[in-house]
Amino acid sequence: MNTTALIAIVVVVVVIVAAVGAYLALFHKSSSTMMMTTTSTMLPTTTTSTTSSTTTTTTTTSSVKLPPGASELPYNPNNKTVFIYLVVSVTGPQFNYNGTSYGQMKIYVPAGWNVMVILTNDQPIPHNANIVLNDTLTPNSPNITQDGKILLYVGDNPSDYYSNGVPSQGTASAMLTNIQPGYYWIACGVYSHAESGMWVDLIVSNSVSVPYSIISSSASTTTSTSTSSPPSWG
């Protein structure tokens, strides 16, 4: 081997050794400085709990005690008006209000109230309904003005109450205001109808607090001259 070849080999070896040394030095530095850092972040969790409360308001209305068999009538307590619905029925007696006759129906109203009468006629012949301040025990004349004074006309008027009335399937209404204590009839003014049983007793008293009606099985015995007060129901 000549000198030139030997020198070349030595140079190659030196270069290789230098390269390997540089690589090892770099690897050692990287290994010593490399760090693995793990960061754990805990996020707070907030839970909001909402409780809904339900409030129930109960309104209690005290009922007025009524006598046995009585039915409270519809009324407006604000303007003190009672509504009396009467139907001339095709069933029951021929001359009837709500199937009753001869004062079987008795209506009680507080004194000073307004009385509205609503009359419906289901029969083929005309009928009316009048509030009468009576002066006899029962209607005993074909003309009701012979037995008292008409205060309210329903389905008729002062000139023809004895012949005119609500036609078949018709309805009429009228109101008497501020009725005073006493005994009255609601009676048909058509000639002889009241005398034939077509009337209701209407009792107005300071001892009555709510309007109501009672239907009895017997005819009326109420008298306009009675000094006794109606039962203090209501």
PDB file of C-alpha atoms in Angstrom:
ATOM      1  CA  MET A   1       0.000   0.000   0.000  1.00  0.00           C
ATOM      2  CA  ASN A   2       1.480   3.332  -0.977  1.00  0.00           C
ATOM      3  CA  THR A   3       1.526   6.428   1.119  1.00  0.00           C
ATOM      4  CA  THR A   4      -1.274   8.203  -0.731  1.00  0.00           C
ATOM      5  CA  ALA A   5      -3.757   5.397  -0.190  1.00  0.00           C
ATOM      6  CA  LEU A   6      -2.891   5.176   3.478  1.00  0.00           C
ATOM      7  CA  ILE A   7      -3.466   8.875   3.973  1.00  0.00           C
ATOM      8  CA  ALA A   8      -6.852   8.633   2.263  1.00  0.00           C
ATOM      9  CA  ILE A   9      -7.942   5.808   4.552  1.00  0.00           C
ATOM     10  CA  VAL A  10      -6.861   7.748   7.631  1.00  0.00           C
ATOM     11  CA  VAL A  11      -8.807  10.819   6.487  1.00  0.00           C
ATOM     12  CA  VAL A  12     -11.963   8.764   5.904  1.00  0.00           C
ATOM     13  CA  VAL A  13     -11.690   7.173   9.348  1.00  0.00           C
ATOM     14  CA  VAL A  14     -11.195  10.549  10.994  1.00  0.00           C
ATOM     15  CA  VAL A  15     -14.233  11.969   9.212  1.00  0.00           C
ATOM     16  CA  ILE A  16     -16.373   8.986  10.227  1.00  0.00           C
ATOM     17  CA  VAL A  17     -15.249   9.191  13.853  1.00  0.00           C
ATOM     18  CA  ALA A  18     -15.933  12.928  13.942  1.00  0.00           C
ATOM     19  CA  ALA A  19     -19.392  12.457  12.463  1.00  0.00           C
ATOM     20  CA  VAL A  20     -20.283   9.695  14.921  1.00  0.00           C
ATOM     21  CA  GLY A  21     -19.063  11.808  17.836  1.00  0.00           C
ATOM     22  CA  ALA A  22     -21.096  14.798  16.767  1.00  0.00           C
ATOM     23  CA  TYR A  23     -24.214  12.648  16.399  1.00  0.00           C
ATOM     24  CA  LEU A  24     -23.775  11.094  19.860  1.00  0.00           C
ATOM     25  CA  ALA A  25     -23.239  14.498  21.452  1.00  0.00           C
ATOM     26  CA  LEU A  26     -26.405  15.874  19.850  1.00  0.00           C
ATOM     27  CA  PHE A  27     -28.483  12.829  20.893  1.00  0.00           C
ATOM     28  CA  HIS A  28     -27.296  13.073  24.504  1.00  0.00           C
ATOM     29  CA  LYS A  29     -28.196  16.760  24.696  1.00  0.00           C
ATOM     30  CA  SER A  30     -31.682  16.176  23.306  1.00  0.00           C
ATOM     31  CA  SER A  31     -32.334  13.284  25.701  1.00  0.00           C
ATOM     32  CA  SER A  32     -31.205  15.221  28.763  1.00  0.00           C
ATOM     33  CA  THR A  33     -33.345  18.302  28.013  1.00  0.00           C
ATOM     34  CA  MET A  34     -36.539  16.589  26.831  1.00  0.00           C
ATOM     35  CA  MET A  35     -39.319  16.670  29.445  1.00  0.00           C
ATOM     36  CA  MET A  36     -42.789  15.254  29.280  1.00  0.00           C
ATOM     37  CA  THR A  37     -45.223  17.638  31.003  1.00  0.00           C
ATOM     38  CA  THR A  38     -48.803  16.627  31.644  1.00  0.00           C
ATOM     39  CA  THR A  39     -51.202  19.347  32.716  1.00  0.00           C
ATOM     40  CA  SER A  40     -54.527  18.323  34.139  1.00  0.00           C
ATOM     41  CA  THR A  41     -57.131  21.027  34.209  1.00  0.00           C
ATOM     42  CA  MET A  42     -60.278  20.472  36.301  1.00  0.00           C
ATOM     43  CA  LEU A  43     -63.165  22.620  35.302  1.00  0.00           C
ATOM     44  CA  PRO A  44     -65.622  23.293  38.061  1.00  0.00           C
ATOM     45  CA  THR A  45     -69.144  22.094  37.352  1.00  0.00           C
ATOM     46  CA  THR A  46     -72.046  24.099  38.685  1.00  0.00           C
ATOM     47  CA  THR A  47     -75.468  22.504  38.987  1.00  0.00           C
ATOM     48  CA  THR A  48     -78.423  24.787  39.386  1.00  0.00           C
ATOM     49  CA  SER A  49     -81.513  23.243  40.895  1.00  0.00           C
ATOM     50  CA  THR A  50     -84.788  25.121  40.509  1.00  0.00           C
ATOM     51  CA  THR A  51     -87.796  24.173  42.625  1.00  0.00           C
ATOM     52  CA  SER A  52     -91.214  25.303  41.429  1.00  0.00           C
ATOM     53  CA  SER A  53     -93.912  25.636  44.046  1.00  0.00           C
ATOM     54  CA  THR A  54     -97.598  25.449  43.133  1.00  0.00           C
ATOM     55  CA  THR A  55    -100.073  27.515  45.140  1.00  0.00           C
ATOM     56  CA  THR A  56    -103.701  26.449  45.103  1.00  0.00           C
ATOM     57  CA  THR A  57    -106.226  29.034  46.144  1.00  0.00           C
ATOM     58  CA  THR A  58    -109.548  27.669  47.264  1.00  0.00           C
ATOM     59  CA  THR A  59    -112.500  29.994  47.463  1.00  0.00           C
ATOM     60  CA  THR A  60    -115.199  28.781  49.798  1.00  0.00           C
ATOM     61  CA  THR A  61    -118.698  30.100  49.326  1.00  0.00           C
ATOM     62  CA  SER A  62    -120.974  29.532  52.270  1.00  0.00           C
ATOM     63  CA  SER A  63    -124.381  28.219  51.241  1.00  0.00           C
ATOM     64  CA  VAL A  64    -127.498  29.730  52.719  1.00  0.00           C
ATOM     65  CA  LYS A  65    -129.644  27.203  54.515  1.00  0.00           C
ATOM     66  CA  LEU A  66    -132.992  26.782  52.781  1.00  0.00           C
ATOM     67  CA  PRO A  67    -136.098  25.018  54.077  1.00  0.00           C
ATOM     68  CA  PRO A  68    -136.651  21.379  53.071  1.00  0.00           C
ATOM     69  CA  GLY A  69    -137.765  21.038  49.455  1.00  0.00           C
ATOM     70  CA  ALA A  70    -136.787  24.614  48.533  1.00  0.00           C
ATOM     71  CA  SER A  71    -134.889  25.546  45.368  1.00  0.00           C
ATOM     72  CA  GLU A  72    -132.753  28.675  45.170  1.00  0.00           C
ATOM     73  CA  LEU A  73    -133.763  30.960  42.311  1.00  0.00           C
ATOM     74  CA  PRO A  74    -131.225  32.618  39.979  1.00  0.00           C
ATOM     75  CA  TYR A  75    -130.368  36.145  41.059  1.00  0.00           C
ATOM     76  CA  ASN A  76    -127.803  38.922  40.747  1.00  0.00           C
ATOM     77  CA  PRO A  77    -126.561  39.941  44.223  1.00  0.00           C
ATOM     78  CA  ASN A  78    -124.907  43.105  42.876  1.00  0.00           C
ATOM     79  CA  ASN A  79    -128.125  44.797  41.773  1.00  0.00           C
ATOM     80  CA  LYS A  80    -130.438  42.626  43.931  1.00  0.00           C
ATOM     81  CA  THR A  81    -132.490  41.227  41.076  1.00  0.00           C
ATOM     82  CA  VAL A  82    -134.213  37.840  41.117  1.00  0.00           C
ATOM     83  CA  PHE A  83    -135.100  36.092  37.847  1.00  0.00           C
ATOM     84  CA  ILE A  84    -138.356  34.119  37.920  1.00  0.00           C
ATOM     85  CA  TYR A  85    -138.686  31.820  34.908  1.00  0.00           C
ATOM     86  CA  LEU A  86    -142.235  30.618  34.284  1.00  0.00           C
ATOM     87  CA  VAL A  87    -143.298  28.185  31.566  1.00  0.00           C
ATOM     88  CA  VAL A  88    -146.892  27.468  30.612  1.00  0.00           C
ATOM     89  CA  SER A  89    -146.509  23.744  30.076  1.00  0.00           C
ATOM     90  CA  VAL A  90    -148.499  21.481  27.770  1.00  0.00           C
ATOM     91  CA  THR A  91    -148.362  18.813  30.476  1.00  0.00           C
ATOM     92  CA  GLY A  92    -150.111  18.948  33.831  1.00  0.00           C
ATOM     93  CA  PRO A  93    -153.129  21.177  34.529  1.00  0.00           C
ATOM     94  CA  GLN A  94    -154.454  23.231  31.617  1.00  0.00           C
ATOM     95  CA  PHE A  95    -153.912  26.519  33.476  1.00  0.00           C
ATOM     96  CA  ASN A  96    -150.444  26.200  34.992  1.00  0.00           C
ATOM     97  CA  TYR A  97    -147.068  27.797  35.592  1.00  0.00           C
ATOM     98  CA  ASN A  98    -144.212  25.271  35.592  1.00  0.00           C
ATOM     99  CA  GLY A  99    -146.772  22.490  35.891  1.00  0.00           C
ATOM    100  CA  THR A 100    -148.338  23.908  39.087  1.00  0.00           C
ATOM    101  CA  SER A 101    -151.688  25.569  39.740  1.00  0.00           C
ATOM    102  CA  TYR A 102    -153.798  27.076  42.534  1.00  0.00           C
ATOM    103  CA  GLY A 103    -150.817  28.562  44.357  1.00  0.00           C
ATOM    104  CA  GLN A 104    -148.886  25.298  44.743  1.00  0.00           C
ATOM    105  CA  MET A 105    -145.716  27.206  43.849  1.00  0.00           C
ATOM    106  CA  LYS A 106    -144.635  29.705  46.492  1.00  0.00           C
ATOM    107  CA  ILE A 107    -141.824  32.135  45.712  1.00  0.00           C
ATOM    108  CA  TYR A 108    -139.939  33.964  48.485  1.00  0.00           C
ATOM    109  CA  VAL A 109    -138.055  37.188  47.699  1.00  0.00           C
ATOM    110  CA  PRO A 110    -136.088  39.603  49.930  1.00  0.00           C
ATOM    111  CA  ALA A 111    -137.829  42.933  50.471  1.00  0.00           C
ATOM    112  CA  GLY A 112    -136.558  45.826  48.359  1.00  0.00           C
ATOM    113  CA  TRP A 113    -135.274  43.602  45.533  1.00  0.00           C
ATOM    114  CA  ASN A 114    -136.104  43.820  41.834  1.00  0.00           C
ATOM    115  CA  VAL A 115    -138.292  41.042  40.441  1.00  0.00           C
ATOM    116  CA  MET A 116    -137.910  40.079  36.785  1.00  0.00           C
ATOM    117  CA  VAL A 117    -140.511  37.668  35.426  1.00  0.00           C
ATOM    118  CA  ILE A 118    -139.703  35.755  32.221  1.00  0.00           C
ATOM    119  CA  LEU A 119    -142.727  33.960  30.771  1.00  0.00           C
ATOM    120  CA  THR A 120    -142.603  31.320  28.006  1.00  0.00           C
ATOM    121  CA  ASN A 121    -145.833  29.925  26.581  1.00  0.00           C
ATOM    122  CA  ASP A 122    -145.767  26.381  25.197  1.00  0.00           C
ATOM    123  CA  GLN A 123    -149.550  26.096  24.870  1.00  0.00           C
ATOM    124  CA  PRO A 124    -151.518  26.992  21.719  1.00  0.00           C
ATOM    125  CA  ILE A 125    -153.635  29.674  23.470  1.00  0.00           C
ATOM    126  CA  PRO A 126    -152.244  33.014  24.783  1.00  0.00           C
ATOM    127  CA  HIS A 127    -151.303  33.547  28.438  1.00  0.00           C
ATOM    128  CA  ASN A 128    -149.730  36.346  30.459  1.00  0.00           C
ATOM    129  CA  ALA A 129    -148.245  36.743  33.957  1.00  0.00           C
ATOM    130  CA  ASN A 130    -148.960  39.739  36.190  1.00  0.00           C
ATOM    131  CA  ILE A 131    -147.769  40.619  39.677  1.00  0.00           C
ATOM    132  CA  VAL A 132    -150.923  41.399  41.645  1.00  0.00           C
ATOM    133  CA  LEU A 133    -151.151  42.978  45.086  1.00  0.00           C
ATOM    134  CA  ASN A 134    -154.100  40.813  46.059  1.00  0.00           C
ATOM    135  CA  ASP A 135    -156.809  41.611  48.575  1.00  0.00           C
ATOM    136  CA  THR A 136    -158.539  38.220  48.554  1.00  0.00           C
ATOM    137  CA  LEU A 137    -157.314  34.812  49.665  1.00  0.00           C
ATOM    138  CA  THR A 138    -157.468  33.340  46.157  1.00  0.00           C
ATOM    139  CA  PRO A 139    -158.559  34.662  42.749  1.00  0.00           C
ATOM    140  CA  ASN A 140    -162.328  34.292  42.820  1.00  0.00           C
ATOM    141  CA  SER A 141    -163.322  36.551  39.938  1.00  0.00           C
ATOM    142  CA  PRO A 142    -162.853  36.104  36.162  1.00  0.00           C
ATOM    143  CA  ASN A 143    -161.273  39.587  36.164  1.00  0.00           C
ATOM    144  CA  ILE A 144    -158.175  39.669  38.418  1.00  0.00           C
ATOM    145  CA  THR A 145    -158.474  43.417  38.983  1.00  0.00           C
ATOM    146  CA  GLN A 146    -161.585  42.628  41.027  1.00  0.00           C
ATOM    147  CA  ASP A 147    -159.322  40.769  43.485  1.00  0.00           C
ATOM    148  CA  GLY A 148    -156.355  43.145  43.653  1.00  0.00           C
ATOM    149  CA  LYS A 149    -154.164  45.698  41.907  1.00  0.00           C
ATOM    150  CA  ILE A 150    -151.863  44.772  39.006  1.00  0.00           C
ATOM    151  CA  LEU A 151    -148.341  46.126  39.622  1.00  0.00           C
ATOM    152  CA  LEU A 152    -146.514  44.486  36.694  1.00  0.00           C
ATOM    153  CA  TYR A 153    -147.707  43.348  33.256  1.00  0.00           C
ATOM    154  CA  VAL A 154    -145.828  40.543  31.476  1.00  0.00           C
ATOM    155  CA  GLY A 155    -147.014  39.761  27.950  1.00  0.00           C
ATOM    156  CA  ASP A 156    -149.933  42.191  28.164  1.00  0.00           C
ATOM    157  CA  ASN A 157    -150.735  45.797  29.100  1.00  0.00           C
ATOM    158  CA  PRO A 158    -153.348  47.697  31.142  1.00  0.00           C
ATOM    159  CA  SER A 159    -155.767  47.956  28.227  1.00  0.00           C
ATOM    160  CA  ASP A 160    -155.946  44.285  27.214  1.00  0.00           C
ATOM    161  CA  TYR A 161    -154.657  42.127  30.093  1.00  0.00           C
ATOM    162  CA  TYR A 162    -157.971  40.202  30.103  1.00  0.00           C
ATOM    163  CA  SER A 163    -157.655  39.083  26.454  1.00  0.00           C
ATOM    164  CA  ASN A 164    -154.039  39.469  25.321  1.00  0.00           C
ATOM    165  CA  GLY A 165    -151.005  37.350  26.152  1.00  0.00           C
ATOM    166  CA  VAL A 166    -147.826  35.691  24.953  1.00  0.00           C
ATOM    167  CA  PRO A 167    -148.565  33.665  21.787  1.00  0.00           C
ATOM    168  CA  SER A 168    -147.709  30.001  21.442  1.00  0.00           C
ATOM    169  CA  GLN A 169    -143.919  29.381  21.631  1.00  0.00           C
ATOM    170  CA  GLY A 170    -143.389  33.046  22.529  1.00  0.00           C
ATOM    171  CA  THR A 171    -141.552  34.675  25.454  1.00  0.00           C
ATOM    172  CA  ALA A 172    -142.050  37.972  27.265  1.00  0.00           C
ATOM    173  CA  SER A 173    -140.390  39.592  30.271  1.00  0.00           C
ATOM    174  CA  ALA A 174    -140.750  42.624  32.532  1.00  0.00           C
ATOM    175  CA  MET A 175    -139.330  43.816  35.847  1.00  0.00           C
ATOM    176  CA  LEU A 176    -140.833  45.316  38.998  1.00  0.00           C
ATOM    177  CA  THR A 177    -138.271  47.319  40.969  1.00  0.00           C
ATOM    178  CA  ASN A 178    -137.920  47.677  44.737  1.00  0.00           C
ATOM    179  CA  ILE A 179    -140.762  45.364  45.693  1.00  0.00           C
ATOM    180  CA  GLN A 180    -142.072  45.996  49.201  1.00  0.00           C
ATOM    181  CA  PRO A 181    -142.862  43.450  51.929  1.00  0.00           C
ATOM    182  CA  GLY A 182    -146.201  41.739  51.475  1.00  0.00           C
ATOM    183  CA  TYR A 183    -148.124  38.925  49.808  1.00  0.00           C
ATOM    184  CA  TYR A 184    -148.708  38.962  46.056  1.00  0.00           C
ATOM    185  CA  TRP A 185    -149.816  36.741  43.212  1.00  0.00           C
ATOM    186  CA  ILE A 186    -148.224  36.112  39.871  1.00  0.00           C
ATOM    187  CA  ALA A 187    -151.397  35.425  37.906  1.00  0.00           C
ATOM    188  CA  CYS A 188    -152.666  35.148  34.355  1.00  0.00           C
ATOM    189  CA  GLY A 189    -154.963  38.057  33.537  1.00  0.00           C
ATOM    190  CA  VAL A 190    -156.693  36.415  30.575  1.00  0.00           C
ATOM    191  CA  TYR A 191    -160.372  36.205  31.445  1.00  0.00           C
ATOM    192  CA  SER A 192    -161.053  33.457  34.049  1.00  0.00           C
ATOM    193  CA  HIS A 193    -157.554  31.882  33.792  1.00  0.00           C
ATOM    194  CA  ALA A 194    -156.463  32.900  37.318  1.00  0.00           C
ATOM    195  CA  GLU A 195    -159.823  31.865  38.719  1.00  0.00           C
ATOM    196  CA  SER A 196    -159.203  28.461  37.088  1.00  0.00           C
ATOM    197  CA  GLY A 197    -155.949  28.019  39.011  1.00  0.00           C
ATOM    198  CA  MET A 198    -153.321  29.915  36.991  1.00  0.00           C
ATOM    199  CA  TRP A 199    -151.536  31.750  39.806  1.00  0.00           C
ATOM    200  CA  VAL A 200    -148.449  31.549  42.043  1.00  0.00           C
ATOM    201  CA  ASP A 201    -147.946  32.914  45.560  1.00  0.00           C
ATOM    202  CA  LEU A 202    -145.218  35.573  45.843  1.00  0.00           C
ATOM    203  CA  ILE A 203    -144.105  36.339  49.412  1.00  0.00           C
ATOM    204  CA  VAL A 204    -141.776  39.305  49.998  1.00  0.00           C
ATOM    205  CA  SER A 205    -140.162  39.647  53.412  1.00  0.00           C
ATOM    206  CA  ASN A 206    -137.282  41.277  55.274  1.00  0.00           C
ATOM    207  CA  SER A 207    -136.543  37.896  56.866  1.00  0.00           C
ATOM    208  CA  VAL A 208    -135.592  36.350  53.494  1.00  0.00           C
ATOM    209  CA  SER A 209    -131.967  36.846  52.403  1.00  0.00           C
ATOM    210  CA  VAL A 210    -131.891  34.872  49.123  1.00  0.00           C
ATOM    211  CA  PRO A 211    -134.802  34.161  46.751  1.00  0.00           C
ATOM    212  CA  TYR A 212    -136.154  30.624  46.566  1.00  0.00           C
ATOM    213  CA  SER A 213    -139.259  28.657  45.659  1.00  0.00           C
ATOM    214  CA  ILE A 214    -141.164  25.750  47.177  1.00  0.00           C
ATOM    215  CA  ILE A 215    -143.741  23.583  45.417  1.00  0.00           C
ATOM    216  CA  SER A 216    -146.362  22.013  47.642  1.00  0.00           C
ATOM    217  CA  SER A 217    -148.753  19.213  46.804  1.00  0.00           C
ATOM    218  CA  SER A 218    -151.818  21.145  47.960  1.00  0.00           C
ATOM    219  CA  ALA A 219    -153.453  24.415  46.949  1.00  0.00           C
ATOM    220  CA  SER A 220    -152.429  27.699  48.567  1.00  0.00           C
ATOM    221  CA  THR A 221    -153.844  28.907  51.865  1.00  0.00           C
ATOM    222  CA  THR A 222    -151.902  32.193  51.858  1.00  0.00           C
ATOM    223  CA  THR A 223    -153.925  35.273  52.674  1.00  0.00           C
ATOM    224  CA  SER A 224    -153.076  38.890  51.959  1.00  0.00           C
ATOM    225  CA  THR A 225    -154.324  39.935  55.395  1.00  0.00           C
ATOM    226  CA  SER A 226    -152.093  37.520  57.314  1.00  0.00           C
ATOM    227  CA  THR A 227    -149.930  39.212  59.942  1.00  0.00           C
ATOM    228  CA  SER A 228    -147.571  36.272  60.394  1.00  0.00           C
ATOM    229  CA  SER A 229    -144.134  36.472  58.791  1.00  0.00           C
ATOM    230  CA  PRO A 230    -142.769  33.753  56.497  1.00  0.00           C
ATOM    231  CA  PRO A 231    -140.154  31.427  57.994  1.00  0.00           C
ATOM    232  CA  SER A 232    -136.816  33.187  58.463  1.00  0.00           C
ATOM    233  CA  TRP A 233    -134.935  30.806  56.186  1.00  0.00           C
ATOM    234  CA  GLY A 234    -131.936  32.199  54.336  1.00  0.00           C
TER     235      GLY A 234
END
